[in-house]
Coordinates of C-alpha atoms and ligand atoms in Angstrom, one line a residue:
X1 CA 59.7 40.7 46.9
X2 CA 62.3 38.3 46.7
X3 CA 65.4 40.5 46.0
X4 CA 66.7 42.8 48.1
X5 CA 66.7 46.6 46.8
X6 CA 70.6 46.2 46.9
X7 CA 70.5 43.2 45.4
X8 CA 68.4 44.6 42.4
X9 CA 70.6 47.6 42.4
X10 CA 73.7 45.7 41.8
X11 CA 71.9 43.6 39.1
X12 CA 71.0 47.5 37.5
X13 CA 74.5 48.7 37.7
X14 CA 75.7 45.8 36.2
X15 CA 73.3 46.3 33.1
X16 CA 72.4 49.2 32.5
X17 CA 73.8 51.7 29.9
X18 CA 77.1 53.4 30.9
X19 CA 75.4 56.5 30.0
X20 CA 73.3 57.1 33.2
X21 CA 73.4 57.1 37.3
X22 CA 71.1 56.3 38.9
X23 CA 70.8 56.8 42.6
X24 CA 70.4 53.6 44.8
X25 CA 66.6 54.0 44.7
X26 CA 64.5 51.1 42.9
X27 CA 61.0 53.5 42.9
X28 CA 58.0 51.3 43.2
X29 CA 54.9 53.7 43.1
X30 CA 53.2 57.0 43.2
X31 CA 50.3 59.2 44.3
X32 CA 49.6 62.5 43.4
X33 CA 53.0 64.4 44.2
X34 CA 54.7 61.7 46.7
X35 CA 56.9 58.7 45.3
X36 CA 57.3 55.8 46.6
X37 CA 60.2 53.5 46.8
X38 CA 59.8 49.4 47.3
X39 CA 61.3 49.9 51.1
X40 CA 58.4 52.2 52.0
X41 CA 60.1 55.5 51.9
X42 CA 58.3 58.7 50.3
X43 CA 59.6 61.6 48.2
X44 CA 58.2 64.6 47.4
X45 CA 59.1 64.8 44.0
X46 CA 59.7 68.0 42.6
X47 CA 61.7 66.3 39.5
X48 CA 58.1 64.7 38.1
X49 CA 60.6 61.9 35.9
X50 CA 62.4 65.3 34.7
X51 CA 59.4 68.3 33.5
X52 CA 57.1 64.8 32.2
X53 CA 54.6 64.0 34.8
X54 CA 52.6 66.8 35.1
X55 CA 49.1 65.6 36.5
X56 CA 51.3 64.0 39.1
X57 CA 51.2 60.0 39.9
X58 CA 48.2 57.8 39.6
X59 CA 46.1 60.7 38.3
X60 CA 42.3 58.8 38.1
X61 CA 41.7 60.2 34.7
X62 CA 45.0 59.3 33.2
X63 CA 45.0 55.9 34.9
X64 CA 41.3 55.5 33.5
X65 CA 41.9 56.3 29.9
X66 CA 44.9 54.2 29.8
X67 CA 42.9 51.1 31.3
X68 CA 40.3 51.2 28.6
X69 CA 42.2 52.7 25.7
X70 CA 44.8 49.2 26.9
X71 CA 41.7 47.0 26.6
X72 CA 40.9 48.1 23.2
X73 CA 43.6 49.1 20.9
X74 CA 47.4 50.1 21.8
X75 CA 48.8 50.5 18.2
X76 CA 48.0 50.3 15.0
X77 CA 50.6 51.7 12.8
X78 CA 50.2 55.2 11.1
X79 CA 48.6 53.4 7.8
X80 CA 45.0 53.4 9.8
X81 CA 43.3 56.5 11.9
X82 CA 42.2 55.7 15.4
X83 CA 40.0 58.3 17.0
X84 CA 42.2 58.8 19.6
X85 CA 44.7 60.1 17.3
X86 CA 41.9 62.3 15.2
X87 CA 41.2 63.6 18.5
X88 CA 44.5 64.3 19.8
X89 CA 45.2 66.5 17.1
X90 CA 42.2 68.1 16.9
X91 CA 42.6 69.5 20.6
X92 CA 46.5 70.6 19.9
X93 CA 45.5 72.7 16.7
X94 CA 42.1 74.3 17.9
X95 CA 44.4 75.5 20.9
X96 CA 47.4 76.4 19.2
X97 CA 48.3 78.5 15.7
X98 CA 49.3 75.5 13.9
X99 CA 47.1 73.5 11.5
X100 CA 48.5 70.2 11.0
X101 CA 50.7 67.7 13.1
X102 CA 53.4 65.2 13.0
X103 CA 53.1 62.7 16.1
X104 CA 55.8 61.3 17.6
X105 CA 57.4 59.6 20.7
X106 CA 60.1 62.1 22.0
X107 CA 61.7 65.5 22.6
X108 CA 64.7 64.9 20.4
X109 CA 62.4 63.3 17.7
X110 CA 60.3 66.3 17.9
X111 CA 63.0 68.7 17.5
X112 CA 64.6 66.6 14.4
X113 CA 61.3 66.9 13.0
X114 CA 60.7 70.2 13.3
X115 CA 64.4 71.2 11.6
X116 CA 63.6 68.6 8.7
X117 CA 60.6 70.5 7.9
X118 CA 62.1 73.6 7.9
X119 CA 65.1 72.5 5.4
X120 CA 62.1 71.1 3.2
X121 CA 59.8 74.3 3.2
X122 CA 62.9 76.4 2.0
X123 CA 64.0 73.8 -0.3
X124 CA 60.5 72.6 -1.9
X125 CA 58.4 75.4 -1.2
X126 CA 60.2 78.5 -0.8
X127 CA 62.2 77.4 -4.0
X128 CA 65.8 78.6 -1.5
X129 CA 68.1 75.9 -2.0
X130 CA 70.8 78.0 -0.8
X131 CA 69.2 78.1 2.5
X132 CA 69.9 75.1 4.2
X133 CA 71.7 77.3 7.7
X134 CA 70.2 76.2 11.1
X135 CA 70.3 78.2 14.0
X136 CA 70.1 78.0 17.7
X137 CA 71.6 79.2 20.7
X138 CA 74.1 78.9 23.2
X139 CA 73.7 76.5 26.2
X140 CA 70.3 75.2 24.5
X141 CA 69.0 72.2 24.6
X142 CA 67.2 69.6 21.9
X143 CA 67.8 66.2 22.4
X144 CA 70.4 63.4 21.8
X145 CA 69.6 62.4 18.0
X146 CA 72.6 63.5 15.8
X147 CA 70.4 66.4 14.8
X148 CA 69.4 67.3 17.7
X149 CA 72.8 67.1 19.6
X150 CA 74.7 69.5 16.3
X151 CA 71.5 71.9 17.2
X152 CA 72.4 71.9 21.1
X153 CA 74.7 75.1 21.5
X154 CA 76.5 73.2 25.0
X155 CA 80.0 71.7 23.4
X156 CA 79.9 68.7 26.3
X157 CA 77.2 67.5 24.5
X158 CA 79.3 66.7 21.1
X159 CA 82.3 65.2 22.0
X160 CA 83.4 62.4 21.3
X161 CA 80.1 62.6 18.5
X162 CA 81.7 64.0 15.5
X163 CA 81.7 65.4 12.9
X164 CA 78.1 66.3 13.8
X165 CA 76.0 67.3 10.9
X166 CA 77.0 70.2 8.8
X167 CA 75.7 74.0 7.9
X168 CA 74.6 74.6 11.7
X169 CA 75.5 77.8 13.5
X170 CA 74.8 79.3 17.5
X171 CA 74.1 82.8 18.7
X172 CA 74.3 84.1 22.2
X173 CA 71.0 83.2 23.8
X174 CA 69.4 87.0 24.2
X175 CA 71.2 88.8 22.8
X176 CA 69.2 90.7 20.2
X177 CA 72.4 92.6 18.8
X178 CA 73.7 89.3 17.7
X179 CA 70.3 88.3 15.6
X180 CA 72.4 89.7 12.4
X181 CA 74.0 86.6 12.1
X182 CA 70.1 85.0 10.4
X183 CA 70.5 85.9 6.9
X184 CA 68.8 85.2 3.3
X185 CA 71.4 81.7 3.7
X186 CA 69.3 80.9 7.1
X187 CA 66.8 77.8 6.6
X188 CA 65.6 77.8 10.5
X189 CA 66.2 79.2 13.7
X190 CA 65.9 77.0 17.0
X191 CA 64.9 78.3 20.2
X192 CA 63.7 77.5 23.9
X193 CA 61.5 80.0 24.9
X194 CA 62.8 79.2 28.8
X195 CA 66.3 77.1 28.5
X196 CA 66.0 74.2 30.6
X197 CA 68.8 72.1 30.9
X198 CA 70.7 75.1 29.8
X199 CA 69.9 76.4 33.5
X200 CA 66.4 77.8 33.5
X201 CA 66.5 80.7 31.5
X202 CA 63.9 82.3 30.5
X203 CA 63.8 84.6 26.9
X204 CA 63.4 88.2 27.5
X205 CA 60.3 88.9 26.0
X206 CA 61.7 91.7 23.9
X207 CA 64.3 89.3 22.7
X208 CA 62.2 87.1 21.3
X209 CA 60.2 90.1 19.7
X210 CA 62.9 91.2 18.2
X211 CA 64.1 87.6 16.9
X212 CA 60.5 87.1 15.2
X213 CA 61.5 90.1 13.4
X214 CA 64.6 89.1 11.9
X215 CA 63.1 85.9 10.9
X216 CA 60.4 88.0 9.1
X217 CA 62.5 90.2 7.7
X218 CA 65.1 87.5 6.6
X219 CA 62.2 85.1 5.9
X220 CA 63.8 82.7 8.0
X221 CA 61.3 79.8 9.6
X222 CA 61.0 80.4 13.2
X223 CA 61.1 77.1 15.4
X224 CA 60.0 77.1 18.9
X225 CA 61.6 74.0 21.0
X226 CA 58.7 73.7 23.7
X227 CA 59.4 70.4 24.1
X228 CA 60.2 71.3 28.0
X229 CA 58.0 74.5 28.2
X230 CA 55.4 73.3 26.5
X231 CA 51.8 71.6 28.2
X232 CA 50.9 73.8 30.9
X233 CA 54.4 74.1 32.4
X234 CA 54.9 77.9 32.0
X235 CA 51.9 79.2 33.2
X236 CA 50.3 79.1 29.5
X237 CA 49.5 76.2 27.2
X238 CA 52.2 76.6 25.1
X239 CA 55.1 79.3 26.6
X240 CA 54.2 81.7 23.0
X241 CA 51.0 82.5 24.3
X242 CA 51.8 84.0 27.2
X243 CA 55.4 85.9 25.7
X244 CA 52.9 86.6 22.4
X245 CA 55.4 85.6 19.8
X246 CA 54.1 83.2 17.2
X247 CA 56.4 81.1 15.9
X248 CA 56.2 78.7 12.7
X249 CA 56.9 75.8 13.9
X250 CA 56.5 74.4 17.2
X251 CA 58.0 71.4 19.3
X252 CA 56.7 69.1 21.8
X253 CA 56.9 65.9 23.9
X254 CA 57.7 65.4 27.8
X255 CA 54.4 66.5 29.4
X256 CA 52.7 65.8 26.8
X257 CA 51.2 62.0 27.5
X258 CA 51.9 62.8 31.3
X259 CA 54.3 60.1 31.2
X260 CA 53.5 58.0 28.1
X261 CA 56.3 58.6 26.1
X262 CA 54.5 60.9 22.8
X263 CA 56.0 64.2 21.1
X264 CA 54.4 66.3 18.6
X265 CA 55.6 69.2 16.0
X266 CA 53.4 71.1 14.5
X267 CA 53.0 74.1 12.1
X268 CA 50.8 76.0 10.0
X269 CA 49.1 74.3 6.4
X270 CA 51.4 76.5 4.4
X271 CA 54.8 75.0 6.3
X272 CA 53.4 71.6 6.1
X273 CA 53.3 72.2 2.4
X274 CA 57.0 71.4 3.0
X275 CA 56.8 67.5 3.2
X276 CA 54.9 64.8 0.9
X277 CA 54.1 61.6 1.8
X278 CA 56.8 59.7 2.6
X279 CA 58.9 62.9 3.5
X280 CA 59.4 61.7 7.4
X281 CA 57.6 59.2 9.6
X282 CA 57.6 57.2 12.7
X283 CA 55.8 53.6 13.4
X284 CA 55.0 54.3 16.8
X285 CA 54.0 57.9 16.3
X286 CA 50.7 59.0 17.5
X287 CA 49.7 55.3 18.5
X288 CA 46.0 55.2 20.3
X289 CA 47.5 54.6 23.9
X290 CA 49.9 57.6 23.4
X291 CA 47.3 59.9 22.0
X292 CA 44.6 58.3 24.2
X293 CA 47.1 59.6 27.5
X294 CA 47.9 63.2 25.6
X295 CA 44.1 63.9 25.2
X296 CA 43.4 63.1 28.4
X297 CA 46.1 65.0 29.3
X298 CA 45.2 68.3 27.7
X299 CA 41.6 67.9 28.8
X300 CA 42.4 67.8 32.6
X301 CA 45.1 70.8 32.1
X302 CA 41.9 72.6 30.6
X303 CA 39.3 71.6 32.4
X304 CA 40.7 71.8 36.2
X305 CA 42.1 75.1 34.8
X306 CA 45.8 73.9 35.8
X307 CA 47.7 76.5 33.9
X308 CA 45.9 79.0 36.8
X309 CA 47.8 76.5 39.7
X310 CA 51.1 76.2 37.5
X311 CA 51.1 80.4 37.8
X312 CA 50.0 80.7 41.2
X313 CA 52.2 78.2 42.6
X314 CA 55.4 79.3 40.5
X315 CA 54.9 82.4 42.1
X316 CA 54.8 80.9 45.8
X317 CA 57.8 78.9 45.2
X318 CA 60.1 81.7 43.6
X319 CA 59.1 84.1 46.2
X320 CA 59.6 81.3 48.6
X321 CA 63.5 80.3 47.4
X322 CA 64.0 84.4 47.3
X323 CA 63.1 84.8 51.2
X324 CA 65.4 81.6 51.8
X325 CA 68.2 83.2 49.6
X326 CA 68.6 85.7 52.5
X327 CA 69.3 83.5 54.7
X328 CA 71.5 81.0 52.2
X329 CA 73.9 82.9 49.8
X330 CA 75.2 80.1 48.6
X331 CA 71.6 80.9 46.3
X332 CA 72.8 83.9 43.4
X333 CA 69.3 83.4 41.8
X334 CA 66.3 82.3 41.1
X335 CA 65.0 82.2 38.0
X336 CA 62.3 80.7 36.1
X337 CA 58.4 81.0 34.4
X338 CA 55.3 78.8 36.0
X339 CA 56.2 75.8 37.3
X340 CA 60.1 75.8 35.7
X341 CA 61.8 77.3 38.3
X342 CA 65.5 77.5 38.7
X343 CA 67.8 78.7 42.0
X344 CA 71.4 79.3 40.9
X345 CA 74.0 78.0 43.1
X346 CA 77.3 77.7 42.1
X347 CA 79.3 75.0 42.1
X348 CA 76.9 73.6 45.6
X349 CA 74.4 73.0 42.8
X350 CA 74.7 69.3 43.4
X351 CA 75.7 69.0 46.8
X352 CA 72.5 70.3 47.6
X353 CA 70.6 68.4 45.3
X354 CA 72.0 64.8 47.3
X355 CA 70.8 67.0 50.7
X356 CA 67.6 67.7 49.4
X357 CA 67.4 63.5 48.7
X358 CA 68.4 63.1 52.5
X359 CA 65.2 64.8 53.1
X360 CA 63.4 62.4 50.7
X361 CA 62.7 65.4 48.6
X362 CA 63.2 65.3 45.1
X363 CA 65.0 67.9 42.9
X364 CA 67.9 67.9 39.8
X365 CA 70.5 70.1 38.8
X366 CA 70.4 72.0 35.0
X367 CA 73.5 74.0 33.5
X368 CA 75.7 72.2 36.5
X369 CA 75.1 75.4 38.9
X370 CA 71.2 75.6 39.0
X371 CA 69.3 73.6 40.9
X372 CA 65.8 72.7 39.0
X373 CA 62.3 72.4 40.6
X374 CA 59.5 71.3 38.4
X375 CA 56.5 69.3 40.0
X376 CA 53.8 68.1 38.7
X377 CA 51.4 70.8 37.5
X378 CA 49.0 69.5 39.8
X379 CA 50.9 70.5 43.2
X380 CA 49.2 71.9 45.9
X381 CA 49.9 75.3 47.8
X382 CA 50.4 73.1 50.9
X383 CA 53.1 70.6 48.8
X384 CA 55.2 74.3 47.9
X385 CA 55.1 74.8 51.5
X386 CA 57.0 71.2 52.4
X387 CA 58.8 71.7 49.5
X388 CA 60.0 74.9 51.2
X389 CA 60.6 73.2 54.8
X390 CA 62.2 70.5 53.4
X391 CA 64.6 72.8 50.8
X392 CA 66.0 75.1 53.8
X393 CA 66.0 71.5 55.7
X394 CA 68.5 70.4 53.3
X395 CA 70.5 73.7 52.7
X396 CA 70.6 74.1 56.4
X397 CA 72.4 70.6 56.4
X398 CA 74.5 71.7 53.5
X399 CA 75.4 74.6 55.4
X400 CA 76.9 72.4 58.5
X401 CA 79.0 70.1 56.3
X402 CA 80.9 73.0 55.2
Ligands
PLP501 C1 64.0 71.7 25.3 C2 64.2 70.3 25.1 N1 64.3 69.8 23.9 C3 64.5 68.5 23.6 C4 64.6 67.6 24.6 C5 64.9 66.2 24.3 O1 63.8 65.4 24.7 P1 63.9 63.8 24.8 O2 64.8 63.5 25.9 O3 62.4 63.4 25.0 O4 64.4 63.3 23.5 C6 64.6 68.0 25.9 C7 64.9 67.1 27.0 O5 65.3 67.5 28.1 C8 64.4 69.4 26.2 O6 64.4 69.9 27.4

């Protein structure tokens, strides 16, 4: 190591984009649940690089598929199949509603995707020019793609962006008395079935009933953004299965390649019947190292049964921030589905986030006043329990300074 960490910090703040602050950490490596900077110190990280790392650091399967699948083949462009690809899509269809998918390399991408197709169906296949509306929802969340940003309901998010791309509208996130709005004019309607950055706010499972129905009635293409929820994190696969609301198109990316950077949308053949070739594409989509890491991925979730853990230790850690809201007020709520759990706090929503990092444990903030705990899928119930010391450590601390 010849540079000092501040050294190398400096060197980062002098480069990077304006857009993002870091702390002034320079990470170096991980195992399982712990992360490990190049001075030595460990995290328990509780962040997993933000809802992506869900078999944790250094998992041996993931670490063993990448090796070979490194050795062999890492792209070859979407003008040639690799098995890994085949494969990949294979598993996401036989254990989801959708028949076909379009492979890509982000949330945001995934999200764009998933609103082009819609636009295309109504247009093409429908035969309902007129229908070009999107939908979504207040404090949502889709990405950063000029799409994607016009589909996020949060108004921070678009300034300075504009004029952002036209014919989009928002309704109040569950609020079924406002689901009038999707009419016959209504190409797509965009929705996370638990709002992430939003806050962590899980659907009411009636309100997403009774959205599926207005989308039926209004034939309106329903498009679920499970780009955060998706993979395990909720307890289920995918978060429809477990609120039993089908939608027609879904979206996908973060813990998908377990930190390989690979996003998926899918839909049924009908939908798909919306694009020809040539209608959208991507040169890095589904490559054989990305799809090599999301198989893997999806085979570990299934076969150490992880979506079991993901509901079992959601369960421990809500009821765990609960018992230490009694003590802390300064907690309003806590919130959340699986592994996406959220404890509203007010404006001490980041405050306690930079205590928690004292602590050398790891957690963000969503929505400004929530803070956001989602570990890796693969957490032990003995890793909730530090993550419990180490969280009243730090309001404790908080606490104090006040
Ligand atoms: C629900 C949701 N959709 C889309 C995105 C965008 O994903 P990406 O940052 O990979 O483009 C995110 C990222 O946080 C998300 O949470």
């Amino acid at each position: 190591m010849d540079r000092s960490t501040e050294e190398l910090v400096a060197v980062g703040n002098r480069h990077n984009s304006p857009s993002y602050s870091p702390r002034d950490v320079v990470m170096d490596y991980g195992k399982g649940v712990q992360l490990f900077d190049r001075d030595g110190n460990s995290y328990l990280d509780f962040v997993a690089g933000v809802a992506v790392n869900c078999l944790g650091y250094n998992h041996p399967r993931l670490v063993a598929a990448l090796r070979d699948q490194t050795q062999r083949l890492i792209h070859v462009s979407n003008l040639y199949y690799t098995a890994e690809q085949i494969e990949l899509m294979e598993t996401l269809t036989e254990r989801s509603f959708a028949d076909r998918v379009f492979l890509c390399n982000s949330g945001a991408e995934a999200t764009e995707a998933g609103m082009k197709l819609a636009r295309r169906y109504q247009r093409v296949v429908a035969d309902a020019p007129e229908r070009s509306r999107m939908v979504s929802m207040t404090d949502s969340f889709h990405g950063r793609t000029m799409g994607a940003i016009t589909a996020t309901g949060q108004p921070k998010y678009h300034e300075g962006f504009k004029p952002l791309v036209p014919d989009f509208g928002y309704l109040p996130f569950n609020d079924p008395s406002a689901l009038e709005d999707i009419d016959e004019k209504t190409a797509g309607v965009i929705v996370e079935p638990v709002q992430g950055e939003g806050g962590v706010r899980p659907a009411d499972p009636s309100y997403l009933q009774a959205l599926r129905e207005r989308c039926d009635a209004t034939e309106t293409l329903l498009i679920f953004d499970e780009v955060q929820t998706g993979v395990g994190r909720t307890g289920d696969l995918f978060a429809y299965q477990g609120y039993d609301v089908v939608p027609d198109i879904i979206c996908m990316a973060k813990g998908l390649g377990g930190g390989v950077p690979v996003g998926a949308m899918m839909a049924t053949e009908e939908i798909f019947k919306g694009w020809k070739i040539g209608s959208h594409a991507s040169t890095f989509g589904g490559n054989p190292l990305a799809s090599a890491a999301a198989k893997t991925v999806l085979d570990v979730i299934e076969e150490d049964d992880l979506c079991a853990n993901v509901r079992e230790r959601g369960q421990q850690l809500r009821e765990g921030i609960r018992s230490l809201a009694e003590s802390f007020p300064v907690i309003e709520e806590v919130r959340g589905r699986g592994l996406m759990v959220g404890a509203e706090c007010g404006d001490a929503a980041s405050e306690i986030v930079d205590h928690c990092f004292e602590q050398n444990f790891l957690i963000n903030t969503a929505g400004g006043d929530t803070l956001r705990l989602v570990p890796p899928l693969i957490v032990s119930e003995s890793d909730v329990d530090e993550a419990l010391n180490r969280l009243e450590s730090a309001l404790t601390s908080w606490r104090d300074a006040q």
